[in-house]
Amino acid sequence: NAGVTQTPKFQVLKTGQSMTLQCAQDMNHNSMYWYRQDPGMGLRLIYYSASEGTTDKGEVPNGYNVSRLNKREFSLRLESAAPSQTSVYFCATMGLAGGHTGELFFGEGSRLTVL
Amino acid sequence: GNSVTQMEGPVTLSEEAFLTINCTYTATGYPSLFWYVQYPGEGLQLLLKATKADDKGSNKGFEATYRKETTSFHLEKGSVQVSDSAVYFCALRDSSASKIIFGSGTRLSIRP
């Protein structure tokens, strides 16, 4: 049971390069999220998708775009990477059925370094 | 807006000590409250939750009680183990929203 799968797990970019982080879930959840984790800052929400076909900005959306490709997949794109985007990125889904009451299920994270 | 404040770490304790990690929140309505744990090199996983006032969430010997009068959800464990070393995050979900807001995390280290 894969749950939430993120790719790639590690990536090094140069300033100005672009890249896409992929996230796929097999939990049949409607809501998907992208967070970034920085030391001392906890997790900050970048974008989320409450359901297929919708996306909304979170706390720190600048410099990012997202695509909810279908119910399973939610990608995060950096169009022109900056050193301030060096972070660990987590994809998550929210369960609201089957006994779950709004908790998140996380992928293992993607560590991105921008030089 | 909604926010979560938790005690800053790092917290270092000896094995079998009593643990408290404080968490307070600001929210409208009646949020659900969560504690997540992150072990080294892993993503976050749910530790326990409470969905209404006076509920007590518990798991793996950890407990937290949803106190609406003090807007708190403090995490406690009576006797910690080395394997409890991790980062702990308090979080809330507003009842009217799909978002979960996290505190800044508390790193816990347990000495043998």
PDB file of N, CA, C and O in Angstrom, chain B residues 4-73:
ATOM      1  N   VAL B   4      -1.235  28.490  15.595  1.00  0.00           N
ATOM      2  CA  VAL B   4      -0.858  27.507  16.608  1.00  0.00           C
ATOM      3  C   VAL B   4       0.500  27.919  17.173  1.00  0.00           C
ATOM      4  O   VAL B   4       1.430  28.197  16.410  1.00  0.00           O
ATOM      5  N   THR B   5       0.611  27.935  18.487  1.00  0.00           N
ATOM      6  CA  THR B   5       1.860  28.275  19.158  1.00  0.00           C
ATOM      7  C   THR B   5       2.261  27.110  20.052  1.00  0.00           C
ATOM      8  O   THR B   5       1.484  26.680  20.907  1.00  0.00           O
ATOM      9  N   GLN B   6       3.447  26.586  19.857  1.00  0.00           N
ATOM     10  CA  GLN B   6       3.918  25.517  20.722  1.00  0.00           C
ATOM     11  C   GLN B   6       5.266  25.850  21.298  1.00  0.00           C
ATOM     12  O   GLN B   6       5.992  26.676  20.732  1.00  0.00           O
ATOM     13  N   MET B   7       5.592  25.216  22.413  1.00  0.00           N
ATOM     14  CA  MET B   7       6.815  25.547  23.110  1.00  0.00           C
ATOM     15  C   MET B   7       8.014  25.249  22.223  1.00  0.00           C
ATOM     16  O   MET B   7       8.029  24.287  21.454  1.00  0.00           O
ATOM     17  N   GLU B   8       8.996  26.124  22.339  1.00  0.00           N
ATOM     18  CA  GLU B   8      10.174  25.956  21.515  1.00  0.00           C
ATOM     19  C   GLU B   8      11.073  24.893  22.122  1.00  0.00           C
ATOM     20  O   GLU B   8      11.126  24.705  23.319  1.00  0.00           O
ATOM     21  N   GLY B   9      11.787  24.223  21.266  1.00  0.00           N
ATOM     22  CA  GLY B   9      12.740  23.254  21.759  1.00  0.00           C
ATOM     23  C   GLY B   9      14.153  23.774  21.581  1.00  0.00           C
ATOM     24  O   GLY B   9      14.356  24.974  21.401  1.00  0.00           O
ATOM     25  N   PRO B  10      15.120  22.884  21.563  1.00  0.00           N
ATOM     26  CA  PRO B  10      14.902  21.469  21.773  1.00  0.00           C
ATOM     27  C   PRO B  10      14.660  21.133  23.241  1.00  0.00           C
ATOM     28  O   PRO B  10      15.054  21.874  24.127  1.00  0.00           O
ATOM     29  N   VAL B  11      13.972  20.024  23.457  1.00  0.00           N
ATOM     30  CA  VAL B  11      13.730  19.506  24.786  1.00  0.00           C
ATOM     31  C   VAL B  11      14.533  18.221  24.936  1.00  0.00           C
ATOM     32  O   VAL B  11      14.454  17.332  24.090  1.00  0.00           O
ATOM     33  N   THR B  12      15.338  18.151  25.990  1.00  0.00           N
ATOM     34  CA  THR B  12      16.141  16.960  26.260  1.00  0.00           C
ATOM     35  C   THR B  12      15.759  16.400  27.615  1.00  0.00           C
ATOM     36  O   THR B  12      15.767  17.132  28.612  1.00  0.00           O
ATOM     37  N   LEU B  13      15.400  15.129  27.650  1.00  0.00           N
ATOM     38  CA  LEU B  13      14.992  14.466  28.885  1.00  0.00           C
ATOM     39  C   LEU B  13      15.723  13.135  29.029  1.00  0.00           C
ATOM     40  O   LEU B  13      16.197  12.567  28.037  1.00  0.00           O
ATOM     41  N   SER B  14      15.752  12.646  30.234  1.00  0.00           N
ATOM     42  CA  SER B  14      16.272  11.299  30.477  1.00  0.00           C
ATOM     43  C   SER B  14      15.161  10.284  30.311  1.00  0.00           C
ATOM     44  O   SER B  14      13.971  10.604  30.468  1.00  0.00           O
ATOM     45  N   GLU B  15      15.538   9.066  29.946  1.00  0.00           N
ATOM     46  CA  GLU B  15      14.554   7.998  29.785  1.00  0.00           C
ATOM     47  C   GLU B  15      13.728   7.856  31.066  1.00  0.00           C
ATOM     48  O   GLU B  15      14.243   8.002  32.162  1.00  0.00           O
ATOM     49  N   GLU B  16      12.437   7.608  30.904  1.00  0.00           N
ATOM     50  CA  GLU B  16      11.459   7.415  31.983  1.00  0.00           C
ATOM     51  C   GLU B  16      11.012   8.737  32.607  1.00  0.00           C
ATOM     52  O   GLU B  16      10.195   8.715  33.537  1.00  0.00           O
ATOM     53  N   ALA B  17      11.477   9.862  32.121  1.00  0.00           N
ATOM     54  CA  ALA B  17      11.013  11.146  32.639  1.00  0.00           C
ATOM     55  C   ALA B  17       9.599  11.442  32.131  1.00  0.00           C
ATOM     56  O   ALA B  17       9.127  10.844  31.158  1.00  0.00           O
ATOM     57  N   PHE B  18       8.948  12.416  32.799  1.00  0.00           N
ATOM     58  CA  PHE B  18       7.623  12.868  32.385  1.00  0.00           C
ATOM     59  C   PHE B  18       7.770  13.972  31.346  1.00  0.00           C
ATOM     60  O   PHE B  18       8.609  14.860  31.476  1.00  0.00           O
ATOM     61  N   LEU B  19       6.941  13.898  30.309  1.00  0.00           N
ATOM     62  CA  LEU B  19       7.021  14.855  29.210  1.00  0.00           C
ATOM     63  C   LEU B  19       5.771  15.709  29.138  1.00  0.00           C
ATOM     64  O   LEU B  19       4.645  15.199  29.219  1.00  0.00           O
ATOM     65  N   THR B  20       5.973  17.019  28.970  1.00  0.00           N
ATOM     66  CA  THR B  20       4.898  17.922  28.572  1.00  0.00           C
ATOM     67  C   THR B  20       5.415  18.817  27.469  1.00  0.00           C
ATOM     68  O   THR B  20       6.487  19.417  27.624  1.00  0.00           O
ATOM     69  N   ILE B  21       4.677  18.905  26.370  1.00  0.00           N
ATOM     70  CA  ILE B  21       4.955  19.878  25.319  1.00  0.00           C
ATOM     71  C   ILE B  21       3.699  20.744  25.191  1.00  0.00           C
ATOM     72  O   ILE B  21       2.623  20.240  24.877  1.00  0.00           O
ATOM     73  N   ASN B  22       3.860  22.033  25.445  1.00  0.00           N
ATOM     74  CA  ASN B  22       2.708  22.935  25.452  1.00  0.00           C
ATOM     75  C   ASN B  22       2.302  23.356  24.045  1.00  0.00           C
ATOM     76  O   ASN B  22       3.150  23.575  23.179  1.00  0.00           O
ATOM     77  N   CYS B  23       1.001  23.484  23.853  1.00  0.00           N
ATOM     78  CA  CYS B  23       0.439  23.950  22.588  1.00  0.00           C
ATOM     79  C   CYS B  23      -0.806  24.777  22.881  1.00  0.00           C
ATOM     80  O   CYS B  23      -1.698  24.316  23.612  1.00  0.00           O
ATOM     81  N   THR B  24      -0.858  25.984  22.350  1.00  0.00           N
ATOM     82  CA  THR B  24      -2.062  26.803  22.429  1.00  0.00           C
ATOM     83  C   THR B  24      -2.451  27.228  21.022  1.00  0.00           C
ATOM     84  O   THR B  24      -1.620  27.242  20.114  1.00  0.00           O
ATOM     85  N   TYR B  25      -3.710  27.583  20.865  1.00  0.00           N
ATOM     86  CA  TYR B  25      -4.182  27.893  19.519  1.00  0.00           C
ATOM     87  C   TYR B  25      -5.097  29.110  19.531  1.00  0.00           C
ATOM     88  O   TYR B  25      -5.652  29.493  20.561  1.00  0.00           O
ATOM     89  N   THR B  26      -5.242  29.701  18.360  1.00  0.00           N
ATOM     90  CA  THR B  26      -6.217  30.765  18.110  1.00  0.00           C
ATOM     91  C   THR B  26      -7.022  30.349  16.901  1.00  0.00           C
ATOM     92  O   THR B  26      -6.450  30.050  15.846  1.00  0.00           O
ATOM     93  N   ALA B  27      -8.342  30.289  17.059  1.00  0.00           N
ATOM     94  CA  ALA B  27      -9.186  29.878  15.936  1.00  0.00           C
ATOM     95  C   ALA B  27     -10.612  30.334  16.181  1.00  0.00           C
ATOM     96  O   ALA B  27     -11.041  30.480  17.319  1.00  0.00           O
ATOM     97  N   THR B  28     -11.332  30.536  15.099  1.00  0.00           N
ATOM     98  CA  THR B  28     -12.764  30.801  15.205  1.00  0.00           C
ATOM     99  C   THR B  28     -13.492  29.463  15.162  1.00  0.00           C
ATOM    100  O   THR B  28     -12.984  28.475  14.619  1.00  0.00           O
ATOM    101  N   GLY B  29     -14.665  29.431  15.739  1.00  0.00           N
ATOM    102  CA  GLY B  29     -15.452  28.212  15.687  1.00  0.00           C
ATOM    103  C   GLY B  29     -14.881  27.105  16.552  1.00  0.00           C
ATOM    104  O   GLY B  29     -14.308  27.352  17.614  1.00  0.00           O
ATOM    105  N   TYR B  30     -15.014  25.892  16.068  1.00  0.00           N
ATOM    106  CA  TYR B  30     -14.636  24.711  16.841  1.00  0.00           C
ATOM    107  C   TYR B  30     -13.691  23.846  16.024  1.00  0.00           C
ATOM    108  O   TYR B  30     -14.105  22.905  15.348  1.00  0.00           O
ATOM    109  N   PRO B  31     -12.394  24.159  16.106  1.00  0.00           N
ATOM    110  CA  PRO B  31     -11.434  23.419  15.277  1.00  0.00           C
ATOM    111  C   PRO B  31     -11.209  22.003  15.794  1.00  0.00           C
ATOM    112  O   PRO B  31     -11.488  21.701  16.951  1.00  0.00           O
ATOM    113  N   SER B  32     -10.689  21.151  14.936  1.00  0.00           N
ATOM    114  CA  SER B  32     -10.127  19.872  15.346  1.00  0.00           C
ATOM    115  C   SER B  32      -8.646  20.082  15.627  1.00  0.00           C
ATOM    116  O   SER B  32      -7.991  20.889  14.964  1.00  0.00           O
ATOM    117  N   LEU B  33      -8.121  19.358  16.601  1.00  0.00           N
ATOM    118  CA  LEU B  33      -6.735  19.528  17.016  1.00  0.00           C
ATOM    119  C   LEU B  33      -5.967  18.230  16.858  1.00  0.00           C
ATOM    120  O   LEU B  33      -6.526  17.142  17.070  1.00  0.00           O
ATOM    121  N   PHE B  34      -4.699  18.346  16.500  1.00  0.00           N
ATOM    122  CA  PHE B  34      -3.878  17.184  16.182  1.00  0.00           C
ATOM    123  C   PHE B  34      -2.472  17.344  16.769  1.00  0.00           C
ATOM    124  O   PHE B  34      -1.965  18.454  16.909  1.00  0.00           O
ATOM    125  N   TRP B  35      -1.848  16.216  17.055  1.00  0.00           N
ATOM    126  CA  TRP B  35      -0.411  16.134  17.250  1.00  0.00           C
ATOM    127  C   TRP B  35       0.139  15.169  16.202  1.00  0.00           C
ATOM    128  O   TRP B  35      -0.367  14.047  16.049  1.00  0.00           O
ATOM    129  N   TYR B  36       1.173  15.667  15.489  1.00  0.00           N
ATOM    130  CA  TYR B  36       1.891  14.847  14.524  1.00  0.00           C
ATOM    131  C   TYR B  36       3.306  14.636  15.040  1.00  0.00           C
ATOM    132  O   TYR B  36       3.863  15.475  15.740  1.00  0.00           O
ATOM    133  N   VAL B  37       3.915  13.518  14.617  1.00  0.00           N
ATOM    134  CA  VAL B  37       5.289  13.228  14.986  1.00  0.00           C
ATOM    135  C   VAL B  37       6.094  12.957  13.715  1.00  0.00           C
ATOM    136  O   VAL B  37       5.587  12.367  12.753  1.00  0.00           O
ATOM    137  N   GLN B  38       7.329  13.455  13.717  1.00  0.00           N
ATOM    138  CA  GLN B  38       8.230  13.247  12.580  1.00  0.00           C
ATOM    139  C   GLN B  38       9.509  12.608  13.088  1.00  0.00           C
ATOM    140  O   GLN B  38      10.306  13.249  13.783  1.00  0.00           O
ATOM    141  N   TYR B  39       9.730  11.353  12.729  1.00  0.00           N
ATOM    142  CA  TYR B  39      10.974  10.674  13.064  1.00  0.00           C
ATOM    143  C   TYR B  39      12.040  11.048  12.039  1.00  0.00           C
ATOM    144  O   TYR B  39      11.713  11.434  10.908  1.00  0.00           O
ATOM    145  N   PRO B  40      13.308  10.943  12.404  1.00  0.00           N
ATOM    146  CA  PRO B  40      14.385  11.382  11.505  1.00  0.00           C
ATOM    147  C   PRO B  40      14.276  10.792  10.105  1.00  0.00           C
ATOM    148  O   PRO B  40      14.115   9.581   9.942  1.00  0.00           O
ATOM    149  N   GLY B  41      14.345  11.670   9.102  1.00  0.00           N
ATOM    150  CA  GLY B  41      14.338  11.239   7.713  1.00  0.00           C
ATOM    151  C   GLY B  41      12.991  10.808   7.172  1.00  0.00           C
ATOM    152  O   GLY B  41      12.919  10.291   6.053  1.00  0.00           O
ATOM    153  N   GLU B  42      11.935  11.040   7.930  1.00  0.00           N
ATOM    154  CA  GLU B  42      10.611  10.593   7.504  1.00  0.00           C
ATOM    155  C   GLU B  42       9.642  11.766   7.376  1.00  0.00           C
ATOM    156  O   GLU B  42       9.907  12.882   7.823  1.00  0.00           O
ATOM    157  N   GLY B  43       8.492  11.492   6.774  1.00  0.00           N
ATOM    158  CA  GLY B  43       7.413  12.466   6.760  1.00  0.00           C
ATOM    159  C   GLY B  43       6.675  12.467   8.079  1.00  0.00           C
ATOM    160  O   GLY B  43       6.957  11.676   8.973  1.00  0.00           O
ATOM    161  N   LEU B  44       5.729  13.385   8.212  1.00  0.00           N
ATOM    162  CA  LEU B  44       4.953  13.445   9.442  1.00  0.00           C
ATOM    163  C   LEU B  44       3.899  12.340   9.461  1.00  0.00           C
ATOM    164  O   LEU B  44       3.377  11.936   8.428  1.00  0.00           O
ATOM    165  N   GLN B  45       3.577  11.889  10.663  1.00  0.00           N
ATOM    166  CA  GLN B  45       2.480  10.937  10.820  1.00  0.00           C
ATOM    167  C   GLN B  45       1.641  11.349  12.021  1.00  0.00           C
ATOM    168  O   GLN B  45       2.158  11.901  12.997  1.00  0.00           O
ATOM    169  N   LEU B  46       0.362  11.072  11.922  1.00  0.00           N
ATOM    170  CA  LEU B  46      -0.556  11.446  12.982  1.00  0.00           C
ATOM    171  C   LEU B  46      -0.243  10.666  14.255  1.00  0.00           C
ATOM    172  O   LEU B  46      -0.111   9.444  14.231  1.00  0.00           O
ATOM    173  N   LEU B  47      -0.143  11.370  15.377  1.00  0.00           N
ATOM    174  CA  LEU B  47       0.063  10.732  16.675  1.00  0.00           C
ATOM    175  C   LEU B  47      -1.277  10.589  17.415  1.00  0.00           C
ATOM    176  O   LEU B  47      -1.624   9.511  17.875  1.00  0.00           O
ATOM    177  N   LEU B  48      -2.020  11.683  17.507  1.00  0.00           N
ATOM    178  CA  LEU B  48      -3.331  11.636  18.147  1.00  0.00           C
ATOM    179  C   LEU B  48      -4.149  12.855  17.724  1.00  0.00           C
ATOM    180  O   LEU B  48      -3.592  13.811  17.164  1.00  0.00           O
ATOM    181  N   LYS B  49      -5.440  12.804  18.020  1.00  0.00           N
ATOM    182  CA  LYS B  49      -6.319  13.894  17.604  1.00  0.00           C
ATOM    183  C   LYS B  49      -7.473  14.042  18.586  1.00  0.00           C
ATOM    184  O   LYS B  49      -7.776  13.117  19.358  1.00  0.00           O
ATOM    185  N   ALA B  50      -8.121  15.207  18.546  1.00  0.00           N
ATOM    186  CA  ALA B  50      -9.343  15.458  19.315  1.00  0.00           C
ATOM    187  C   ALA B  50     -10.211  16.397  18.493  1.00  0.00           C
ATOM    188  O   ALA B  50      -9.705  17.380  17.942  1.00  0.00           O
ATOM    189  N   THR B  51     -11.484  16.096  18.409  1.00  0.00           N
ATOM    190  CA  THR B  51     -12.335  16.850  17.503  1.00  0.00           C
ATOM    191  C   THR B  51     -13.304  17.785  18.212  1.00  0.00           C
ATOM    192  O   THR B  51     -13.935  18.619  17.554  1.00  0.00           O
ATOM    193  N   LYS B  52     -13.437  17.684  19.534  1.00  0.00           N
ATOM    194  CA  LYS B  52     -14.317  18.619  20.233  1.00  0.00           C
ATOM    195  C   LYS B  52     -13.809  18.835  21.654  1.00  0.00           C
ATOM    196  O   LYS B  52     -12.993  18.062  22.170  1.00  0.00           O
ATOM    197  N   ALA B  53     -14.333  19.881  22.273  1.00  0.00           N
ATOM    198  CA  ALA B  53     -13.886  20.274  23.612  1.00  0.00           C
ATOM    199  C   ALA B  53     -14.021  19.121  24.596  1.00  0.00           C
ATOM    200  O   ALA B  53     -14.998  18.374  24.569  1.00  0.00           O
ATOM    201  N   ASP B  54     -13.004  18.984  25.458  1.00  0.00           N
ATOM    202  CA  ASP B  54     -12.906  17.986  26.524  1.00  0.00           C
ATOM    203  C   ASP B  54     -12.571  16.583  26.011  1.00  0.00           C
ATOM    204  O   ASP B  54     -12.400  15.668  26.823  1.00  0.00           O
ATOM    205  N   ASP B  55     -12.478  16.406  24.700  1.00  0.00           N
ATOM    206  CA  ASP B  55     -12.012  15.125  24.164  1.00  0.00           C
ATOM    207  C   ASP B  55     -10.568  14.904  24.570  1.00  0.00           C
ATOM    208  O   ASP B  55      -9.774  15.843  24.603  1.00  0.00           O
ATOM    209  N   LYS B  56     -10.207  13.659  24.827  1.00  0.00           N
ATOM    210  CA  LYS B  56      -8.814  13.303  25.079  1.00  0.00           C
ATOM    211  C   LYS B  56      -8.370  12.368  23.969  1.00  0.00           C
ATOM    212  O   LYS B  56      -8.970  11.314  23.756  1.00  0.00           O
ATOM    213  N   GLY B  57      -7.314  12.760  23.258  1.00  0.00           N
ATOM    214  CA  GLY B  57      -6.701  11.882  22.287  1.00  0.00           C
ATOM    215  C   GLY B  57      -5.560  11.130  22.940  1.00  0.00           C
ATOM    216  O   GLY B  57      -4.878  11.666  23.816  1.00  0.00           O
ATOM    217  N   SER B  58      -5.352   9.877  22.530  1.00  0.00           N
ATOM    218  CA  SER B  58      -4.266   9.094  23.121  1.00  0.00           C
ATOM    219  C   SER B  58      -3.745   8.082  22.110  1.00  0.00           C
ATOM    220  O   SER B  58      -4.492   7.569  21.268  1.00  0.00           O
ATOM    221  N   ASN B  59      -2.434   7.809  22.219  1.00  0.00           N
ATOM    222  CA  ASN B  59      -1.799   6.838  21.339  1.00  0.00           C
ATOM    223  C   ASN B  59      -0.371   6.625  21.821  1.00  0.00           C
ATOM    224  O   ASN B  59       0.329   7.587  22.154  1.00  0.00           O
ATOM    225  N   LYS B  60       0.083   5.399  21.842  1.00  0.00           N
ATOM    226  CA  LYS B  60       1.473   5.057  22.185  1.00  0.00           C
ATOM    227  C   LYS B  60       1.887   5.635  23.532  1.00  0.00           C
ATOM    228  O   LYS B  60       3.054   5.972  23.727  1.00  0.00           O
ATOM    229  N   GLY B  61       0.974   5.784  24.476  1.00  0.00           N
ATOM    230  CA  GLY B  61       1.286   6.318  25.785  1.00  0.00           C
ATOM    231  C   GLY B  61       1.222   7.828  25.867  1.00  0.00           C
ATOM    232  O   GLY B  61       1.329   8.398  26.952  1.00  0.00           O
ATOM    233  N   PHE B  62       1.051   8.497  24.732  1.00  0.00           N
ATOM    234  CA  PHE B  62       0.891   9.949  24.709  1.00  0.00           C
ATOM    235  C   PHE B  62      -0.589  10.303  24.869  1.00  0.00           C
ATOM    236  O   PHE B  62      -1.468   9.577  24.414  1.00  0.00           O
ATOM    237  N   GLU B  63      -0.825  11.454  25.510  1.00  0.00           N
ATOM    238  CA  GLU B  63      -2.188  11.953  25.678  1.00  0.00           C
ATOM    239  C   GLU B  63      -2.219  13.452  25.482  1.00  0.00           C
ATOM    240  O   GLU B  63      -1.237  14.148  25.752  1.00  0.00           O
ATOM    241  N   ALA B  64      -3.388  13.953  25.041  1.00  0.00           N
ATOM    242  CA  ALA B  64      -3.613  15.398  24.979  1.00  0.00           C
ATOM    243  C   ALA B  64      -5.105  15.632  25.115  1.00  0.00           C
ATOM    244  O   ALA B  64      -5.903  14.916  24.508  1.00  0.00           O
ATOM    245  N   THR B  65      -5.485  16.659  25.891  1.00  0.00           N
ATOM    246  CA  THR B  65      -6.889  16.977  26.118  1.00  0.00           C
ATOM    247  C   THR B  65      -7.215  18.317  25.508  1.00  0.00           C
ATOM    248  O   THR B  65      -6.504  19.303  25.721  1.00  0.00           O
ATOM    249  N   TYR B  66      -8.295  18.373  24.768  1.00  0.00           N
ATOM    250  CA  TYR B  66      -8.778  19.571  24.092  1.00  0.00           C
ATOM    251  C   TYR B  66      -9.447  20.470  25.137  1.00  0.00           C
ATOM    252  O   TYR B  66     -10.534  20.178  25.623  1.00  0.00           O
ATOM    253  N   ARG B  67      -8.778  21.573  25.505  1.00  0.00           N
ATOM    254  CA  ARG B  67      -9.280  22.505  26.514  1.00  0.00           C
ATOM    255  C   ARG B  67      -9.697  23.795  25.838  1.00  0.00           C
ATOM    256  O   ARG B  67      -8.859  24.628  25.483  1.00  0.00           O
ATOM    257  N   LYS B  68     -11.009  23.953  25.658  1.00  0.00           N
ATOM    258  CA  LYS B  68     -11.477  25.149  24.956  1.00  0.00           C
ATOM    259  C   LYS B  68     -11.333  26.397  25.841  1.00  0.00           C
ATOM    260  O   LYS B  68     -11.052  27.489  25.357  1.00  0.00           O
ATOM    261  N   GLU B  69     -11.495  26.226  27.154  1.00  0.00           N
ATOM    262  CA  GLU B  69     -11.447  27.405  28.035  1.00  0.00           C
ATOM    263  C   GLU B  69     -10.061  28.040  28.070  1.00  0.00           C
ATOM    264  O   GLU B  69      -9.938  29.245  28.266  1.00  0.00           O
ATOM    265  N   THR B  70      -9.031  27.224  27.866  1.00  0.00           N
ATOM    266  CA  THR B  70      -7.664  27.759  27.847  1.00  0.00           C
ATOM    267  C   THR B  70      -7.059  27.711  26.446  1.00  0.00           C
ATOM    268  O   THR B  70      -5.882  28.047  26.274  1.00  0.00           O
ATOM    269  N   THR B  71      -7.852  27.339  25.451  1.00  0.00           N
ATOM    270  CA  THR B  71      -7.399  27.154  24.047  1.00  0.00           C
ATOM    271  C   THR B  71      -6.070  26.428  23.996  1.00  0.00           C
ATOM    272  O   THR B  71      -5.088  26.908  23.399  1.00  0.00           O
ATOM    273  N   SER B  72      -6.029  25.261  24.639  1.00  0.00           N
ATOM    274  CA  SER B  72      -4.774  24.511  24.708  1.00  0.00           C
ATOM    275  C   SER B  72      -4.983  23.050  24.339  1.00  0.00           C
ATOM    276  O   SER B  72      -6.103  22.518  24.400  1.00  0.00           O
ATOM    277  N   PHE B  73      -3.874  22.410  23.972  1.00  0.00           N
ATOM    278  CA  PHE B  73      -3.886  20.988  23.609  1.00  0.00           C
ATOM    279  C   PHE B  73      -2.489  20.449  23.914  1.00  0.00           C
ATOM    280  O   PHE B  73      -1.747  20.049  23.038  1.00  0.00           O
TER     281      PHE B  73
END
